[in-house]
Structure formats: C-alpha cells, structure tokens
Amino acid sequence: MGNRITVPTALGALLILMMAMAQVGALSQYMLTFLCSMGIYIILSASLNLVNGYMGEFSCGHAGFMAVGAYASSIVGVFLFVPDPVFGQPWLPMSLTPFAFPLILAVGFVTAALAGLVVAIPSFKTRGDYLAVITLAAGYIVKSAIENIEAVGGPRGFMGMGKIVQGMESLAGIPWMLVWIFLGVTFTIWILRRFVYSTYGKGVMAIHQDEVAAEIMSVDTNKMKLIAFMLSSGLAGLAGGLYAYLISFVNPASFTILRSTECLVMVYLGGMGSLTGSVLAAIVFAIMLEFLKPLEQLKWVAIPLLLILLMQFRPEGIMGNRELSDIFPKLKRFYRFK
C-alpha cells in the first residue's frame, strides 16, 4: 500500500519529463502546440460531460462559454500588462506575469460561470430539445455581442496576449503554455472527479435517472442544476482563456457552432458519464483532426459521419459510463489518489 505511486507524483514526473524534452529539443514547437491543443480539448470534453453525461441534459452552446472565458481572460491580461490604444498604459510590470497568470485565468473561469448561471435558470423548467435550443441561442448571443463590441476588435478579433506569454518566457525560458495547460487539465479532472463522487454529484446523477423521483427524495434539483451548469461553463471559460493565450489571438469566428459540435462529438465518442472516456475521446479527436487536416473543409464531412456511425454501432461511446479502473480493477494496485 505504502509503495504505490500517488497520482500527483506521477503527474509531476510527467510534467517535468515533458518540460525537459522541450528544453533539449526532443519536443518540437509543432508537438508542443499539438499537446497543448489536446489538453484544451480534454478540458472542453470533460466539462461538457458533466451536463450532458452525468446530469442527462442536452447543452450544445459550449463554445459560447468558451468565448466568454477567452475574452475575459484576454481583456484582463492586456489591461494589466500590455499598452493598448483602448485600455491605455499597463498597470503592472511584465515581471509579475507568471504570478498573475492564474488570476487572469480565474477571471475567465468566474465570468464564464456567471454566464452559465444565466443559462441554468431557464433549465429549471425545460429539458431535452428545449434546453438545447436555449443553449444554442445563448452561444449565438455571445458571438453576436462580441462581434459588435469595437473595444475588443469586433469581428476582427482581439490581440496582445502573445506579449504576456513572451513576458513570461523572458523571465524563465520554459514552455509556459504547456505548463499552464497541463495544470488546467489536472485541475479540471481533479475538481470534476471530486464533484461527481460528492453528495452534489449523487444529486446530479439522480436528476439524470429521474428528476421527479429525485425531487420526491428531497434532492434540491434546481440547486444541483445551478452548480453543475456553473462548474461546466466555468471550466469551458478556463479552456477559452488557455486557448486565447496559446494562439495569442481570439475572434468570434473561433467560437461558432462548429466548436460546440467538436465538444459534442468528443462527449459522445468517449461515453456519457465517464471522465476516462472524455480524456480518451479528446486524445483520439485531436489526433484525428491532425490526420484530416489535408482535407481542409471536407473534414467537417468526415467528423459528423463518424458521429453517425458511432450512434449506429456504439451509441454508448468508447467507455460508456465506466471508468478505466472499472474495466481494469487491478490498476488500483499501482496507484492511489491523494
């Protein structure tokens, strides 16, 4: 028991290994960007699975919450550290960027969670298709609002985040975005796992089984929905903030229905109600996108086709509602969560 590897130790070793490989050139810039994109897909997939998989609702506006987080994190970062024609001179020196960056991402998380609160309230009296329409409409409202705000570039987009990443790299020459995205993925899986196995998580799964029966058994279904929606949208906002700083540029075209479709494909590919499935699906999806890149727009024929085939031949997805330790229980001998 005492000799088993703890999960934090294994994750710390993996992060150090990847940083060392990047420093000696074993990981190219292309591979670093690919790994970072994969990490963002994992956050999006796992966060949407909380609502669509564990709670049994149907949300299809995840890109809207991602956009809120991306723009909120970008605006705060540029406002604090980068001279800008709209926001004026920076308030803080660039040397503080590594310390302030978690707070910048936290702003994106909180702002997106508040946006999720607005969508959660109509969910009290709607389910299924009606909720899908509401979340879809919310995504379009966010995109249209951003397109009409000139202070953040309107449809042209918003820039300046690259200078903050460069500022961090000038202080210490390590792959900062790889580190932040790795920590973001770890935080997402950790908090979702803790939530799902908590009393609140049991309440969320009770809603999935039968909402009326859950209410009869004294489950505060409105409160459960509120918390689940806010956590899911907040994590989408975290993914949005990381995405904005990874590519150093955001515009409304990055958060269309195609982005929400990507999230849905990953959730259904991995399995409804499985964190392991979300992670596996995000990895498979990221690799598949790289292979389909030469097809350009035709990849958006291939990906929905995959979804149709999945619904026909394996509707429960790769993992169903099981975790890796459910399939291979002997794995518990080699690790423990602490």
mmCIF file of C-alpha atoms in Angstrom:
data_model
loop_
_atom_site.group_PDB
_atom_site.id
_atom_site.type_symbol
_atom_site.label_atom_id
_atom_site.label_comp_id
_atom_site.label_asym_id
_atom_site.label_seq_id
_atom_site.Cartn_x
_atom_site.Cartn_y
_atom_site.Cartn_z
ATOM 1 C CA MET A 1 0.000 0.000 0.000
ATOM 2 C CA GLY A 2 2.709 2.435 1.042
ATOM 3 C CA ASN A 3 4.829 1.731 -2.061
ATOM 4 C CA ARG A 4 2.102 2.606 -4.554
ATOM 5 C CA ILE A 5 2.620 5.668 -6.720
ATOM 6 C CA THR A 6 0.346 8.585 -5.905
ATOM 7 C CA VAL A 7 -1.341 10.298 -8.836
ATOM 8 C CA PRO A 8 0.145 13.772 -8.017
ATOM 9 C CA THR A 9 3.642 12.246 -8.015
ATOM 10 C CA ALA A 10 3.074 10.591 -11.397
ATOM 11 C CA LEU A 11 1.646 13.802 -12.883
ATOM 12 C CA GLY A 12 4.538 15.876 -11.519
ATOM 13 C CA ALA A 13 7.037 13.442 -13.055
ATOM 14 C CA LEU A 14 5.190 13.576 -16.408
ATOM 15 C CA LEU A 15 5.224 17.389 -16.439
ATOM 16 C CA ILE A 16 8.944 17.528 -15.601
ATOM 17 C CA LEU A 17 9.660 14.956 -18.335
ATOM 18 C CA MET A 18 7.770 16.966 -20.962
ATOM 19 C CA MET A 19 9.463 20.223 -19.907
ATOM 20 C CA ALA A 20 12.880 18.564 -20.080
ATOM 21 C CA MET A 21 12.118 17.144 -23.547
ATOM 22 C CA ALA A 22 11.049 20.624 -24.708
ATOM 23 C CA GLN A 23 14.210 22.193 -23.313
ATOM 24 C CA VAL A 24 16.549 19.763 -25.121
ATOM 25 C CA GLY A 25 14.574 19.974 -28.371
ATOM 26 C CA ALA A 26 13.088 16.475 -28.239
ATOM 27 C CA LEU A 27 9.643 18.101 -28.453
ATOM 28 C CA SER A 28 9.349 20.435 -31.429
ATOM 29 C CA GLN A 29 7.213 23.573 -31.415
ATOM 30 C CA TYR A 30 4.676 21.679 -33.557
ATOM 31 C CA MET A 31 4.437 18.872 -30.986
ATOM 32 C CA LEU A 32 4.161 21.376 -28.121
ATOM 33 C CA THR A 33 1.259 23.145 -29.853
ATOM 34 C CA PHE A 34 -0.386 19.783 -30.614
ATOM 35 C CA LEU A 35 -0.103 18.641 -26.974
ATOM 36 C CA CYS A 36 -1.470 21.980 -25.759
ATOM 37 C CA SER A 37 -4.441 21.736 -28.148
ATOM 38 C CA MET A 38 -5.084 18.205 -26.910
ATOM 39 C CA GLY A 39 -5.120 19.482 -23.319
ATOM 40 C CA ILE A 40 -7.695 22.164 -24.191
ATOM 41 C CA TYR A 41 -9.875 19.526 -25.886
ATOM 42 C CA ILE A 42 -9.708 17.408 -22.705
ATOM 43 C CA ILE A 43 -10.959 20.330 -20.586
ATOM 44 C CA LEU A 44 -13.807 21.037 -23.024
ATOM 45 C CA SER A 45 -14.831 17.393 -23.321
ATOM 46 C CA ALA A 46 -14.757 16.671 -19.577
ATOM 47 C CA SER A 47 -16.598 19.883 -18.661
ATOM 48 C CA LEU A 48 -19.437 19.319 -21.144
ATOM 49 C CA ASN A 49 -19.734 15.709 -19.987
ATOM 50 C CA LEU A 50 -20.813 16.981 -16.565
ATOM 51 C CA VAL A 51 -24.030 18.445 -18.027
ATOM 52 C CA ASN A 52 -24.693 16.137 -20.988
ATOM 53 C CA GLY A 53 -23.365 12.921 -19.498
ATOM 54 C CA TYR A 54 -23.726 12.944 -15.722
ATOM 55 C CA MET A 55 -26.803 15.204 -15.478
ATOM 56 C CA GLY A 56 -28.515 13.964 -18.649
ATOM 57 C CA GLU A 57 -29.371 17.419 -20.014
ATOM 58 C CA PHE A 58 -28.533 18.460 -23.579
ATOM 59 C CA SER A 59 -26.386 21.577 -23.836
ATOM 60 C CA CYS A 60 -24.994 22.498 -27.245
ATOM 61 C CA GLY A 61 -23.686 26.034 -26.669
ATOM 62 C CA HIS A 62 -20.361 25.239 -25.019
ATOM 63 C CA ALA A 63 -18.491 27.451 -27.499
ATOM 64 C CA GLY A 64 -20.311 30.483 -26.110
ATOM 65 C CA PHE A 65 -18.971 29.879 -22.585
ATOM 66 C CA MET A 66 -15.519 29.251 -24.037
ATOM 67 C CA ALA A 67 -15.745 32.619 -25.831
ATOM 68 C CA VAL A 68 -16.729 34.422 -22.624
ATOM 69 C CA GLY A 69 -13.723 32.974 -20.791
ATOM 70 C CA ALA A 70 -11.357 33.657 -23.690
ATOM 71 C CA TYR A 71 -12.300 37.304 -23.998
ATOM 72 C CA ALA A 72 -12.494 37.946 -20.225
ATOM 73 C CA SER A 73 -9.019 36.471 -19.647
ATOM 74 C CA SER A 74 -7.592 38.307 -22.661
ATOM 75 C CA ILE A 75 -9.029 41.705 -21.687
ATOM 76 C CA VAL A 76 -7.799 41.468 -18.086
ATOM 77 C CA GLY A 77 -4.323 40.350 -19.164
ATOM 78 C CA VAL A 78 -3.924 43.107 -21.764
ATOM 79 C CA PHE A 79 -5.384 45.698 -19.380
ATOM 80 C CA LEU A 80 -2.851 44.793 -16.653
ATOM 81 C CA PHE A 81 0.317 44.197 -18.672
ATOM 82 C CA VAL A 82 0.184 45.464 -22.271
ATOM 83 C CA PRO A 83 -0.079 49.049 -23.630
ATOM 84 C CA ASP A 84 -3.271 49.240 -25.682
ATOM 85 C CA PRO A 85 -5.000 52.043 -27.655
ATOM 86 C CA VAL A 86 -8.275 51.356 -25.811
ATOM 87 C CA PHE A 87 -7.102 50.417 -22.299
ATOM 88 C CA GLY A 88 -4.086 52.755 -22.140
ATOM 89 C CA GLN A 89 -0.815 52.066 -20.349
ATOM 90 C CA PRO A 90 -0.363 48.820 -18.344
ATOM 91 C CA TRP A 91 -0.954 48.857 -14.608
ATOM 92 C CA LEU A 92 1.626 46.243 -13.651
ATOM 93 C CA PRO A 93 5.198 45.436 -14.733
ATOM 94 C CA MET A 94 5.741 42.465 -17.051
ATOM 95 C CA SER A 95 7.844 40.743 -14.373
ATOM 96 C CA LEU A 96 4.644 39.880 -12.482
ATOM 97 C CA THR A 97 3.044 37.921 -15.343
ATOM 98 C CA PRO A 98 3.892 34.391 -14.048
ATOM 99 C CA PHE A 99 2.291 35.210 -10.686
ATOM 100 C CA ALA A 100 -0.751 36.998 -12.123
ATOM 101 C CA PHE A 101 -1.487 34.470 -14.861
ATOM 102 C CA PRO A 102 -3.521 32.080 -12.621
ATOM 103 C CA LEU A 103 -5.626 35.069 -11.544
ATOM 104 C CA ILE A 104 -6.133 36.039 -15.197
ATOM 105 C CA LEU A 105 -7.398 32.524 -15.938
ATOM 106 C CA ALA A 106 -9.554 32.633 -12.795
ATOM 107 C CA VAL A 107 -11.296 35.751 -14.159
ATOM 108 C CA GLY A 108 -12.181 33.794 -17.313
ATOM 109 C CA PHE A 109 -13.454 30.899 -15.171
ATOM 110 C CA VAL A 110 -15.657 33.104 -12.966
ATOM 111 C CA THR A 111 -17.036 35.176 -15.864
ATOM 112 C CA ALA A 112 -17.986 32.063 -17.835
ATOM 113 C CA ALA A 113 -19.513 30.503 -14.705
ATOM 114 C CA LEU A 114 -21.714 33.599 -14.294
ATOM 115 C CA ALA A 115 -22.763 33.242 -17.937
ATOM 116 C CA GLY A 116 -23.622 29.620 -17.118
ATOM 117 C CA LEU A 117 -25.798 30.878 -14.256
ATOM 118 C CA VAL A 118 -27.886 32.867 -16.752
ATOM 119 C CA VAL A 119 -28.427 29.727 -18.860
ATOM 120 C CA ALA A 120 -29.045 27.495 -15.827
ATOM 121 C CA ILE A 121 -32.119 29.422 -14.684
ATOM 122 C CA PRO A 122 -34.248 28.559 -17.777
ATOM 123 C CA SER A 123 -33.136 24.932 -17.342
ATOM 124 C CA PHE A 124 -35.273 24.698 -14.178
ATOM 125 C CA LYS A 125 -38.402 24.260 -16.271
ATOM 126 C CA THR A 126 -37.055 22.897 -19.550
ATOM 127 C CA ARG A 127 -35.411 19.671 -20.614
ATOM 128 C CA GLY A 128 -34.140 17.929 -23.738
ATOM 129 C CA ASP A 129 -34.702 19.741 -27.028
ATOM 130 C CA TYR A 130 -35.898 22.958 -25.383
ATOM 131 C CA LEU A 131 -32.737 23.293 -23.327
ATOM 132 C CA ALA A 132 -30.647 22.554 -26.432
ATOM 133 C CA VAL A 133 -32.350 25.484 -28.197
ATOM 134 C CA ILE A 134 -31.715 27.779 -25.205
ATOM 135 C CA THR A 135 -28.004 26.921 -25.003
ATOM 136 C CA LEU A 136 -27.660 27.223 -28.784
ATOM 137 C CA ALA A 137 -29.287 30.645 -28.662
ATOM 138 C CA ALA A 138 -27.015 31.694 -25.781
ATOM 139 C CA GLY A 139 -23.969 30.777 -27.861
ATOM 140 C CA TYR A 140 -25.204 32.888 -30.773
ATOM 141 C CA ILE A 141 -25.972 35.825 -28.438
ATOM 142 C CA VAL A 142 -22.416 35.760 -27.058
ATOM 143 C CA LYS A 143 -20.874 35.589 -30.545
ATOM 144 C CA SER A 144 -23.073 38.396 -31.903
ATOM 145 C CA ALA A 145 -22.398 40.588 -28.857
ATOM 146 C CA ILE A 146 -18.619 40.217 -29.256
ATOM 147 C CA GLU A 147 -18.837 40.999 -32.971
ATOM 148 C CA ASN A 148 -20.467 44.331 -32.122
ATOM 149 C CA ILE A 149 -18.068 45.479 -29.376
ATOM 150 C CA GLU A 150 -15.423 47.600 -31.091
ATOM 151 C CA ALA A 151 -13.330 47.933 -27.903
ATOM 152 C CA VAL A 152 -12.305 44.276 -28.312
ATOM 153 C CA GLY A 153 -11.894 44.459 -32.063
ATOM 154 C CA GLY A 154 -15.396 43.425 -33.118
ATOM 155 C CA PRO A 155 -15.331 40.795 -35.891
ATOM 156 C CA ARG A 156 -11.593 41.482 -36.480
ATOM 157 C CA GLY A 157 -10.647 39.959 -33.138
ATOM 158 C CA PHE A 158 -8.511 40.882 -30.132
ATOM 159 C CA MET A 159 -4.711 40.661 -29.814
ATOM 160 C CA GLY A 160 -1.957 41.368 -27.303
ATOM 161 C CA MET A 161 -1.908 38.108 -25.325
ATOM 162 C CA GLY A 162 1.271 36.963 -27.099
ATOM 163 C CA LYS A 163 3.234 39.751 -25.381
ATOM 164 C CA ILE A 164 2.219 38.362 -21.980
ATOM 165 C CA VAL A 165 3.438 34.873 -22.923
ATOM 166 C CA GLN A 166 6.673 36.421 -24.256
ATOM 167 C CA GLY A 167 6.989 38.326 -20.970
ATOM 168 C CA MET A 168 6.818 35.078 -19.009
ATOM 169 C CA GLU A 169 9.365 33.429 -21.322
ATOM 170 C CA SER A 170 11.763 36.364 -20.923
ATOM 171 C CA LEU A 171 11.802 35.737 -17.157
ATOM 172 C CA ALA A 172 12.276 31.973 -17.430
ATOM 173 C CA GLY A 173 12.762 30.141 -20.731
ATOM 174 C CA ILE A 174 10.348 27.283 -20.132
ATOM 175 C CA PRO A 175 7.281 26.275 -22.215
ATOM 176 C CA TRP A 176 4.868 28.271 -20.076
ATOM 177 C CA MET A 177 1.693 27.448 -22.014
ATOM 178 C CA LEU A 178 2.427 23.718 -21.777
ATOM 179 C CA VAL A 179 2.783 24.125 -18.004
ATOM 180 C CA TRP A 180 -0.425 26.164 -17.587
ATOM 181 C CA ILE A 181 -2.479 23.865 -19.826
ATOM 182 C CA PHE A 182 -1.136 20.772 -18.032
ATOM 183 C CA LEU A 183 -2.144 22.333 -14.700
ATOM 184 C CA GLY A 184 -5.514 23.334 -16.183
ATOM 185 C CA VAL A 185 -6.210 19.756 -17.307
ATOM 186 C CA THR A 186 -5.157 18.384 -13.907
ATOM 187 C CA PHE A 187 -7.371 20.897 -12.091
ATOM 188 C CA THR A 188 -10.332 20.056 -14.358
ATOM 189 C CA ILE A 189 -10.108 16.292 -13.864
ATOM 190 C CA TRP A 190 -9.479 16.708 -10.130
ATOM 191 C CA ILE A 191 -12.421 19.024 -9.458
ATOM 192 C CA LEU A 192 -14.822 17.062 -11.669
ATOM 193 C CA ARG A 193 -13.843 13.777 -10.019
ATOM 194 C CA ARG A 194 -14.298 15.272 -6.552
ATOM 195 C CA PHE A 195 -17.638 16.789 -7.588
ATOM 196 C CA VAL A 196 -19.042 13.650 -9.225
ATOM 197 C CA TYR A 197 -18.258 11.466 -6.185
ATOM 198 C CA SER A 198 -19.561 14.061 -3.697
ATOM 199 C CA THR A 199 -23.100 14.469 -2.372
ATOM 200 C CA TYR A 200 -23.731 17.064 -5.076
ATOM 201 C CA GLY A 201 -22.611 14.600 -7.730
ATOM 202 C CA LYS A 202 -25.036 11.979 -6.422
ATOM 203 C CA GLY A 203 -27.777 14.610 -6.705
ATOM 204 C CA VAL A 204 -26.780 15.379 -10.296
ATOM 205 C CA MET A 205 -26.885 11.686 -11.221
ATOM 206 C CA ALA A 206 -30.266 11.363 -9.502
ATOM 207 C CA ILE A 207 -31.577 14.070 -11.849
ATOM 208 C CA HIS A 208 -30.269 12.004 -14.756
ATOM 209 C CA GLN A 209 -32.156 8.910 -13.587
ATOM 210 C CA ASP A 210 -35.489 10.597 -12.809
ATOM 211 C CA GLU A 211 -35.852 14.271 -11.924
ATOM 212 C CA VAL A 212 -39.318 13.899 -10.375
ATOM 213 C CA ALA A 213 -38.204 10.967 -8.219
ATOM 214 C CA ALA A 214 -35.129 12.957 -7.174
ATOM 215 C CA GLU A 215 -37.350 15.830 -6.022
ATOM 216 C CA ILE A 216 -39.544 13.425 -4.056
ATOM 217 C CA MET A 217 -36.395 12.130 -2.351
ATOM 218 C CA SER A 218 -35.626 15.731 -1.209
ATOM 219 C CA VAL A 219 -32.940 16.463 -3.786
ATOM 220 C CA ASP A 220 -32.842 20.217 -4.486
ATOM 221 C CA THR A 221 -32.798 19.756 -8.262
ATOM 222 C CA ASN A 222 -32.643 23.481 -9.067
ATOM 223 C CA LYS A 223 -29.582 23.916 -6.865
ATOM 224 C CA MET A 224 -27.907 20.851 -8.386
ATOM 225 C CA LYS A 225 -28.540 22.137 -11.915
ATOM 226 C CA LEU A 226 -27.240 25.572 -10.992
ATOM 227 C CA ILE A 227 -23.980 24.218 -9.571
ATOM 228 C CA ALA A 228 -23.431 21.763 -12.440
ATOM 229 C CA PHE A 229 -24.065 24.376 -15.120
ATOM 230 C CA MET A 230 -21.805 26.941 -13.440
ATOM 231 C CA LEU A 231 -18.959 24.442 -12.962
ATOM 232 C CA SER A 232 -19.257 23.169 -16.536
ATOM 233 C CA SER A 233 -19.364 26.646 -18.100
ATOM 234 C CA GLY A 234 -16.590 27.913 -15.801
ATOM 235 C CA LEU A 235 -14.280 25.133 -16.962
ATOM 236 C CA ALA A 236 -15.185 25.935 -20.584
ATOM 237 C CA GLY A 237 -14.135 29.521 -19.786
ATOM 238 C CA LEU A 238 -10.840 28.218 -18.400
ATOM 239 C CA ALA A 239 -10.288 26.348 -21.672
ATOM 240 C CA GLY A 240 -11.120 29.535 -23.567
ATOM 241 C CA GLY A 241 -8.554 31.567 -21.612
ATOM 242 C CA LEU A 242 -5.842 28.980 -22.239
ATOM 243 C CA TYR A 243 -6.787 28.835 -25.934
ATOM 244 C CA ALA A 244 -6.555 32.630 -26.277
ATOM 245 C CA TYR A 245 -3.032 32.752 -24.817
ATOM 246 C CA LEU A 246 -1.928 29.668 -26.762
ATOM 247 C CA ILE A 247 -2.717 31.206 -30.163
ATOM 248 C CA SER A 248 -2.242 34.853 -28.988
ATOM 249 C CA PHE A 249 -5.387 35.916 -30.817
ATOM 250 C CA VAL A 250 -9.143 35.498 -30.490
ATOM 251 C CA ASN A 251 -12.005 36.415 -32.776
ATOM 252 C CA PRO A 252 -15.712 35.492 -32.792
ATOM 253 C CA ALA A 253 -15.220 33.081 -35.717
ATOM 254 C CA SER A 254 -13.315 30.763 -33.346
ATOM 255 C CA PHE A 255 -16.476 30.142 -31.290
ATOM 256 C CA THR A 256 -19.138 29.133 -33.782
ATOM 257 C CA ILE A 257 -21.463 26.124 -33.760
ATOM 258 C CA LEU A 258 -18.564 24.092 -35.185
ATOM 259 C CA ARG A 259 -16.686 24.480 -31.898
ATOM 260 C CA SER A 260 -19.739 23.318 -29.943
ATOM 261 C CA THR A 261 -20.075 20.394 -32.361
ATOM 262 C CA GLU A 262 -16.477 19.396 -31.630
ATOM 263 C CA CYS A 263 -17.312 19.301 -27.914
ATOM 264 C CA LEU A 264 -20.422 17.182 -28.519
ATOM 265 C CA VAL A 265 -18.518 14.734 -30.733
ATOM 266 C CA MET A 266 -15.907 14.227 -28.002
ATOM 267 C CA VAL A 267 -18.533 13.670 -25.288
ATOM 268 C CA TYR A 268 -20.473 11.079 -27.297
ATOM 269 C CA LEU A 269 -17.300 9.459 -28.613
ATOM 270 C CA GLY A 270 -15.885 8.969 -25.112
ATOM 271 C CA GLY A 271 -19.081 7.945 -23.373
ATOM 272 C CA MET A 272 -21.752 9.751 -21.407
ATOM 273 C CA GLY A 273 -20.773 9.993 -17.762
ATOM 274 C CA SER A 274 -17.156 8.858 -17.961
ATOM 275 C CA LEU A 275 -14.179 11.095 -17.185
ATOM 276 C CA THR A 276 -11.821 8.490 -18.626
ATOM 277 C CA GLY A 277 -13.933 8.430 -21.773
ATOM 278 C CA SER A 278 -13.741 12.234 -22.065
ATOM 279 C CA VAL A 279 -9.945 12.157 -21.861
ATOM 280 C CA LEU A 280 -9.622 9.288 -24.353
ATOM 281 C CA ALA A 281 -12.084 10.901 -26.768
ATOM 282 C CA ALA A 282 -10.240 14.230 -26.658
ATOM 283 C CA ILE A 283 -6.933 12.480 -27.435
ATOM 284 C CA VAL A 284 -8.495 10.479 -30.302
ATOM 285 C CA PHE A 285 -10.266 13.572 -31.635
ATOM 286 C CA ALA A 286 -7.089 15.708 -31.574
ATOM 287 C CA ILE A 287 -5.129 13.009 -33.440
ATOM 288 C CA MET A 288 -7.977 12.576 -35.929
ATOM 289 C CA LEU A 289 -8.070 16.327 -36.633
ATOM 290 C CA GLU A 290 -4.351 16.280 -37.427
ATOM 291 C CA PHE A 291 -4.774 13.381 -39.869
ATOM 292 C CA LEU A 292 -7.781 15.050 -41.521
ATOM 293 C CA LYS A 293 -6.088 18.448 -41.804
ATOM 294 C CA PRO A 294 -5.145 17.943 -45.504
ATOM 295 C CA LEU A 295 -8.866 17.533 -46.291
ATOM 296 C CA GLU A 296 -9.483 21.135 -45.116
ATOM 297 C CA GLN A 297 -13.263 21.785 -45.059
ATOM 298 C CA LEU A 298 -14.018 18.187 -46.052
ATOM 299 C CA LYS A 299 -13.036 17.133 -42.545
ATOM 300 C CA TRP A 300 -16.407 18.556 -41.473
ATOM 301 C CA VAL A 301 -17.998 15.885 -43.603
ATOM 302 C CA ALA A 302 -15.836 13.148 -42.106
ATOM 303 C CA ILE A 303 -16.352 14.143 -38.438
ATOM 304 C CA PRO A 304 -20.189 14.231 -38.456
ATOM 305 C CA LEU A 305 -20.077 10.959 -40.416
ATOM 306 C CA LEU A 306 -18.068 9.484 -37.559
ATOM 307 C CA LEU A 307 -20.766 10.669 -35.162
ATOM 308 C CA ILE A 308 -23.494 8.991 -37.243
ATOM 309 C CA LEU A 309 -21.549 5.705 -37.363
ATOM 310 C CA LEU A 310 -20.929 5.929 -33.628
ATOM 311 C CA MET A 311 -24.642 6.364 -32.905
ATOM 312 C CA GLN A 312 -25.429 3.380 -35.138
ATOM 313 C CA PHE A 313 -22.862 0.866 -33.923
ATOM 314 C CA ARG A 314 -21.737 2.009 -30.446
ATOM 315 C CA PRO A 315 -24.160 4.613 -29.070
ATOM 316 C CA GLU A 316 -22.691 4.321 -25.578
ATOM 317 C CA GLY A 317 -19.295 5.562 -26.837
ATOM 318 C CA ILE A 318 -15.820 4.150 -26.141
ATOM 319 C CA MET A 319 -16.216 3.785 -22.369
ATOM 320 C CA GLY A 320 -19.966 4.005 -21.801
ATOM 321 C CA ASN A 321 -20.417 5.250 -18.241
ATOM 322 C CA ARG A 322 -17.431 3.302 -16.923
ATOM 323 C CA GLU A 323 -14.021 4.498 -15.784
ATOM 324 C CA LEU A 324 -10.707 2.819 -16.615
ATOM 325 C CA SER A 325 -10.493 1.311 -13.122
ATOM 326 C CA ASP A 326 -13.923 -0.319 -13.653
ATOM 327 C CA ILE A 327 -12.585 -2.218 -16.677
ATOM 328 C CA PHE A 328 -9.125 -2.939 -15.230
ATOM 329 C CA PRO A 329 -9.629 -3.071 -11.414
ATOM 330 C CA LYS A 330 -6.082 -4.407 -10.952
ATOM 331 C CA LEU A 331 -4.774 -0.958 -11.936
ATOM 332 C CA LYS A 332 -5.705 0.199 -8.426
ATOM 333 C CA ARG A 333 -2.757 -1.839 -7.161
ATOM 334 C CA PHE A 334 -0.322 0.529 -8.816
ATOM 335 C CA TYR A 335 -1.672 3.952 -7.930
ATOM 336 C CA ARG A 336 -3.768 5.796 -5.371
ATOM 337 C CA PHE A 337 -5.455 9.186 -5.324
ATOM 338 C CA LYS A 338 -4.248 11.666 -2.703
#
